[in-house]
CSV table of C-alpha atoms in Angstrom, one decimal:
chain,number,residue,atom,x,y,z
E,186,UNK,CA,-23.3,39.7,-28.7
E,187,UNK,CA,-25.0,42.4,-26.2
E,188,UNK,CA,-28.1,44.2,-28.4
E,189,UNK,CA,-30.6,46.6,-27.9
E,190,UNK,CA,-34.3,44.8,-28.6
E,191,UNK,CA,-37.4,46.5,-29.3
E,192,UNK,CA,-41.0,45.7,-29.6
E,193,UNK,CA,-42.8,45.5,-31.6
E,194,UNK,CA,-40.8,45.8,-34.7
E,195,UNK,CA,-43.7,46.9,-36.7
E,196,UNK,CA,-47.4,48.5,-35.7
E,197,UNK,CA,-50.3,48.9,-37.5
E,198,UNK,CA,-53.0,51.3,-35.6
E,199,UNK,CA,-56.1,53.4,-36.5
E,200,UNK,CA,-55.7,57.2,-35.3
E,201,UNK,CA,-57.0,57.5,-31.8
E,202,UNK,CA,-55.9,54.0,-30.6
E,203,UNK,CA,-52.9,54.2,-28.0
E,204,UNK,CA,-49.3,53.2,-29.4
E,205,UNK,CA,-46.8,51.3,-26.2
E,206,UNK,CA,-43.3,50.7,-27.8
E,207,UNK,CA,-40.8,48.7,-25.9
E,208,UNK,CA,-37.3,48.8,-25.4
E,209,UNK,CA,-34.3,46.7,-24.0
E,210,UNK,CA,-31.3,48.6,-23.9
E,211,UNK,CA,-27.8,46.7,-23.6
E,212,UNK,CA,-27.3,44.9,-19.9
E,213,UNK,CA,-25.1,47.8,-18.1
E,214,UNK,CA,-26.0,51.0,-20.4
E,215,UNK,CA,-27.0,53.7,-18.1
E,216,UNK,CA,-28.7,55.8,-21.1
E,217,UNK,CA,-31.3,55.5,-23.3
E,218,UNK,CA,-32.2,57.5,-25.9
E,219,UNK,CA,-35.6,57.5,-28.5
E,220,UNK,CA,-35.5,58.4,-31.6
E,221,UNK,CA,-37.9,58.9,-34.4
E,222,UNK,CA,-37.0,58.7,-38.5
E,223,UNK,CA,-39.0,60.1,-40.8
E,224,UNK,CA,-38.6,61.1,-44.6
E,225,UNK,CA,-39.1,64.9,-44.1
E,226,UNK,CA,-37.4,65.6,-40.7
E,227,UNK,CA,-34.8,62.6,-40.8
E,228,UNK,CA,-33.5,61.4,-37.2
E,229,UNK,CA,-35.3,63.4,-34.2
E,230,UNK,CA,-34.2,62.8,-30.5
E,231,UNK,CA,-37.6,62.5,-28.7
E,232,UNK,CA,-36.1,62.2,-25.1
E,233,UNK,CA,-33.3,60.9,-23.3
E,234,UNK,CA,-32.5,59.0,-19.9
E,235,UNK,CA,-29.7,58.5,-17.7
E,236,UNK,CA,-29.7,56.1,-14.8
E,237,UNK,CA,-34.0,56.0,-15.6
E,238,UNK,CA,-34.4,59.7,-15.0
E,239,UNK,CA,-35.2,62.2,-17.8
E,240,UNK,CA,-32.6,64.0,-18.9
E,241,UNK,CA,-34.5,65.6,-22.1
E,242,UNK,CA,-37.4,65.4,-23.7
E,243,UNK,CA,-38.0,68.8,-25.4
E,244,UNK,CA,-38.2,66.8,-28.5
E,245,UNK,CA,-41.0,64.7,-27.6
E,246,UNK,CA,-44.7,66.6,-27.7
E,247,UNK,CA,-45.8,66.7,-24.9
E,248,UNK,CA,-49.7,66.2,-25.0
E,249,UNK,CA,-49.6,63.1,-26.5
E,250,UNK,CA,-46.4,61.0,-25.8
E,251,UNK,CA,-44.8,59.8,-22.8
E,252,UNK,CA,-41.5,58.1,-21.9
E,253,UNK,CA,-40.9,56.2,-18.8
E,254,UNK,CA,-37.9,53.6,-17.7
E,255,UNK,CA,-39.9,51.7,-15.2
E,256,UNK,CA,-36.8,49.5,-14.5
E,257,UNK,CA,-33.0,49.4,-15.3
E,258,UNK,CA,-34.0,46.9,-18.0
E,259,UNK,CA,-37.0,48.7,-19.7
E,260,UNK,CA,-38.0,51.7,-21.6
E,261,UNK,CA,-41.1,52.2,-23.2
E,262,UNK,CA,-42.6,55.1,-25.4
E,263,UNK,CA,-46.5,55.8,-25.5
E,264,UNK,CA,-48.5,57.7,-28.0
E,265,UNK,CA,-52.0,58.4,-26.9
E,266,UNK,CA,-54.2,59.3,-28.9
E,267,UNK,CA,-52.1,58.4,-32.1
E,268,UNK,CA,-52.3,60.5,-35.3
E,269,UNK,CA,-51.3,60.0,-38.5
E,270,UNK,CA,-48.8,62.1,-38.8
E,271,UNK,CA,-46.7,60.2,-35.8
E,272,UNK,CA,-46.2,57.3,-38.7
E,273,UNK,CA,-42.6,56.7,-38.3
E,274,UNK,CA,-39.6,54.5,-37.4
E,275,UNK,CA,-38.9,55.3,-34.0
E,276,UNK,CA,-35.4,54.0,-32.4
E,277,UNK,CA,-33.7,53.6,-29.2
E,278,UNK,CA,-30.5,53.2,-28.4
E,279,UNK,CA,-28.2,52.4,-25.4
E,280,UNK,CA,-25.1,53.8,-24.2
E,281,UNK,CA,-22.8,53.7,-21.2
E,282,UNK,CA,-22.7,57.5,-20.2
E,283,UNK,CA,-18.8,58.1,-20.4
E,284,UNK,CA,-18.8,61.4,-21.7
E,285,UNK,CA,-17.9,60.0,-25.1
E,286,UNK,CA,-20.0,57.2,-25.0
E,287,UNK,CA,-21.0,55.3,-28.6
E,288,UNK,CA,-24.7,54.6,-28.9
E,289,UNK,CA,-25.9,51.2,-29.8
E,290,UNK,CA,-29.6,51.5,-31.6
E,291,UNK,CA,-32.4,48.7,-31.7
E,292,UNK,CA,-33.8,47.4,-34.8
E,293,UNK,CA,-36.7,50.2,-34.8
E,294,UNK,CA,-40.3,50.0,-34.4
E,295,UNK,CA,-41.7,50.5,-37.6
E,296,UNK,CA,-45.5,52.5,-36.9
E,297,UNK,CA,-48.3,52.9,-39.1
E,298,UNK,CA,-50.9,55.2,-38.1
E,299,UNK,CA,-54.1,55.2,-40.7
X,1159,UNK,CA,-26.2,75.5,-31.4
X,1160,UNK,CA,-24.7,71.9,-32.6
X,1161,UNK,CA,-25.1,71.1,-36.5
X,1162,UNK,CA,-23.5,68.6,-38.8
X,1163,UNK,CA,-23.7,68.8,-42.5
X,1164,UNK,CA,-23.4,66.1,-44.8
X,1165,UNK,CA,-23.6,66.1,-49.2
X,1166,UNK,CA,-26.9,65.1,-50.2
X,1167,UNK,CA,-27.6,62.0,-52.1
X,1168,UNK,CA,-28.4,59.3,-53.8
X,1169,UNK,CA,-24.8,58.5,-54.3
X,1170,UNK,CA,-24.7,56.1,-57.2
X,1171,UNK,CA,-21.4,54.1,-57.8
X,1172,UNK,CA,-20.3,51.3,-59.8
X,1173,UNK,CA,-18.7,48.1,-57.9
X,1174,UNK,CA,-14.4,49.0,-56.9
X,1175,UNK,CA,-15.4,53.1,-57.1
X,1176,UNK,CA,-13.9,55.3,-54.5
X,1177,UNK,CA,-16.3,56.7,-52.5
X,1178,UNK,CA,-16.5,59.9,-50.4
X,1179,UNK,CA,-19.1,61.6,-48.0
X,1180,UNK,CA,-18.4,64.9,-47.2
X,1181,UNK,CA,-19.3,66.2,-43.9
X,1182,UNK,CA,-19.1,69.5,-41.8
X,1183,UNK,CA,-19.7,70.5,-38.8
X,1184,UNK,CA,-19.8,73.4,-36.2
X,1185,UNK,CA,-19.9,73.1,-32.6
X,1186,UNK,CA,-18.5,74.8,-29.7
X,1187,UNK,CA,-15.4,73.2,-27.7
X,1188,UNK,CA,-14.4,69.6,-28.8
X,1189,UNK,CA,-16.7,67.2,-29.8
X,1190,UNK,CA,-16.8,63.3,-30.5
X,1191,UNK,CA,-17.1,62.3,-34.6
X,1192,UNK,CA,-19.0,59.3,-35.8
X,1193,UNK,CA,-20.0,57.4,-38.6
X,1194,UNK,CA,-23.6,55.6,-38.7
X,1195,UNK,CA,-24.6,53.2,-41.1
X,1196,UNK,CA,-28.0,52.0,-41.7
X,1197,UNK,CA,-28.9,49.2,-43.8
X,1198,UNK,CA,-32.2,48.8,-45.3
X,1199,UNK,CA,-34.7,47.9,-43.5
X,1200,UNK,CA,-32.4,48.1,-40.4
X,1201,UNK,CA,-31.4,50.2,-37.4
X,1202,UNK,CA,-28.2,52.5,-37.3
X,1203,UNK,CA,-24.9,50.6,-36.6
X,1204,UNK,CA,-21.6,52.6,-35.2
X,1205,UNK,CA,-19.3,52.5,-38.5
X,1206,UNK,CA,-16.2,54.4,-37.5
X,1207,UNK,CA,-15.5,57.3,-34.9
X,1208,UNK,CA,-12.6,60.3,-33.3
X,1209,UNK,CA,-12.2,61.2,-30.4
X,1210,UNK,CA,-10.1,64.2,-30.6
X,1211,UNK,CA,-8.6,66.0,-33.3
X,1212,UNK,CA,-6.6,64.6,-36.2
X,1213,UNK,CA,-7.8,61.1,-35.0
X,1214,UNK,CA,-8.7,58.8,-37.8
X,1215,UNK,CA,-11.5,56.5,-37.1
X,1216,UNK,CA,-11.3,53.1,-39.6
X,1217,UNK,CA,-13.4,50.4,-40.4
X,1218,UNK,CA,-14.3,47.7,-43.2
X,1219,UNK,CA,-12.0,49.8,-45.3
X,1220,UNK,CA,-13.8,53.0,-44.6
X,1221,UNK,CA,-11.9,55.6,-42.7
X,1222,UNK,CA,-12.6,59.4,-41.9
X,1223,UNK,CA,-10.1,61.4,-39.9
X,1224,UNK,CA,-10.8,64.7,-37.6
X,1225,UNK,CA,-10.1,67.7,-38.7
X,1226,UNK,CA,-10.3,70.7,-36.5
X,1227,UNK,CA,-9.1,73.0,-38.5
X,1228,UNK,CA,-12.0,72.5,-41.6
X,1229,UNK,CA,-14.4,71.0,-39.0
X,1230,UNK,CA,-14.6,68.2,-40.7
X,1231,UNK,CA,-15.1,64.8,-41.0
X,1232,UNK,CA,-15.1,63.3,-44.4
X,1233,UNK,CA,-16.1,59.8,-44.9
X,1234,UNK,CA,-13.7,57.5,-47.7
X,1235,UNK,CA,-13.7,53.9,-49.2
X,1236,UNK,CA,-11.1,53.4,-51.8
X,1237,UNK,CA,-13.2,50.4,-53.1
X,1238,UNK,CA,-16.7,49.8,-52.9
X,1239,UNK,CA,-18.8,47.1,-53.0
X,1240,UNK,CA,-22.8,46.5,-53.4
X,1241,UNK,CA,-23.3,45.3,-50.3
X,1242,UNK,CA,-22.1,48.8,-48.8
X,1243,UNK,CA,-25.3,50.2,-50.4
X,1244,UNK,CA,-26.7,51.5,-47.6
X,1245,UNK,CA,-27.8,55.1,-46.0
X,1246,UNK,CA,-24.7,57.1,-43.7
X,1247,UNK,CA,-24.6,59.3,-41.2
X,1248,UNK,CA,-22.3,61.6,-39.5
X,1249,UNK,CA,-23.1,62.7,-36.2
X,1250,UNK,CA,-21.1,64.5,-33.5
X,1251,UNK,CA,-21.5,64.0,-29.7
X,1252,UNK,CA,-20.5,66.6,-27.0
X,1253,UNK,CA,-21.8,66.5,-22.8
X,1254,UNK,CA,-23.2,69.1,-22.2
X,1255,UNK,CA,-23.3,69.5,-18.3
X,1256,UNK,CA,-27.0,69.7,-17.7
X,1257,UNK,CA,-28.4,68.0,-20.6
X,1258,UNK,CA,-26.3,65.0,-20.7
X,1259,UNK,CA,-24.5,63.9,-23.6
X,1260,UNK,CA,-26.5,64.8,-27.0
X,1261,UNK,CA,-25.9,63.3,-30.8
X,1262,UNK,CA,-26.6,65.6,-33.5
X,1263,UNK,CA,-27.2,63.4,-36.7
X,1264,UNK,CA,-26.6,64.9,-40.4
X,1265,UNK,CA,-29.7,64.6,-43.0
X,1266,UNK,CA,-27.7,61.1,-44.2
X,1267,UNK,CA,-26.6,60.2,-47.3
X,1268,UNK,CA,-27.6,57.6,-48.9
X,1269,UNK,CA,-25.2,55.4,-51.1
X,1270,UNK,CA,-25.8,53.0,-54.1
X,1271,UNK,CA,-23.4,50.8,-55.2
X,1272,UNK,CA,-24.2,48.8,-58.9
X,1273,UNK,CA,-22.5,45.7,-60.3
């Protein structure tokens, strides 16, 4: 049963520390997507890789995150310096790039920021 | 630009209650319909989804089916049970040349289901 893993599943940080969140997507996907879930802005899509190259990532800001796909079997998100307010749930997911391709999303990485 | 709609909740339900989740959306050309599912304390999980228009997606006795002419996509269960107490999203997919394919989630609803 192919799954998208992530780690860690939950973080607990003081503002200013860097935040690395890893990602597995499914053996074959070709996309990756990360997402963030919040109460007050509900599902966000920070950025978005095909074949490890960005695609997108207006969503993500800019000055203190960074997404990378250093291999075909890794994706990782970095906050640096984290702030409170980046205190979220923050997803991936994995898909196979057909042009009406399902996504697959990871447990979540569950960050607290104090 | 891409937007989907869905009815605001909490949705509260007794156990064998018909349930429904309405959803709109707008979006140029023709885009792919799904149905998310997120359980508590879990990540989304594909529930249902169309393809094309007056396509009805179906499963674990939910179904939705694509409707071009109302943009819609409506979410139904004819009998519900606690353990489909969870939060649901619609969401619509469509490539866009450039940018790659992009899902546009609804705020989800979410859905309680009592003894």
């Amino acid at each position: 049963d192919a799954r998208v893993t992530q780690t860690p599943r939950h973080k607990v940080t003081e503002m200013g520390q860097e935040v690395t969140m890893r990602c597995q997507p499914i053996l074959g996907h070709n996309t990756v997507f990360w997402y963030r879930q919040t109460m007050m802005q509900g599902l966000e899509l920070l950025a978005y890789f095909r074949n490890r190259a960005p695609l997108d990532d207006s969503g993500m800001p800019k000055d203190r995150f960074s997404a990378e796909m250093p291999d075909a079997t890794l994706a990782t998100l970095k906050i640096q310096p984290s702030e409170p307010r980046d205190s979220a749930v923050y997803f991936c997911a994995s898909g196979s790039g057909t042009s009406q391709e399902t996504q697959y999303f990871g447990p979540g990485t569950r960050l607290l920021v104090l | 630009g891409n937007s989907v709609t869905q009815m605001e909740g909490p949705v509260t339900l007794s156990e064998e209650a018909f349930l429904t989740i309405n959803c709109t959306y707008t979006a140029t050309g023709y885009p792919s319909l799904f149905w998310y599912v997120q359980y508590p304390g879990e990540g989304l999980q594909l529930l249902l989804k169309a393809t094309k228009a007056d396509d009805k997606g179906s499963n674990k006795g939910f179904e939705a089916t694509y409707r071009k002419e109302t943009t819609s996509f409506h979410l139904e269960k004819g009998s519900v049970q606690v353990s489909d107490s969870a939060v649901y999203f619609c969401a619509l997919i469509q490539q866009i040349k450039a940018a790659g394919n992009k899902l546009t989630f609804g705020g989800g609803t979410r859905v309680l289901v009592k003894p």
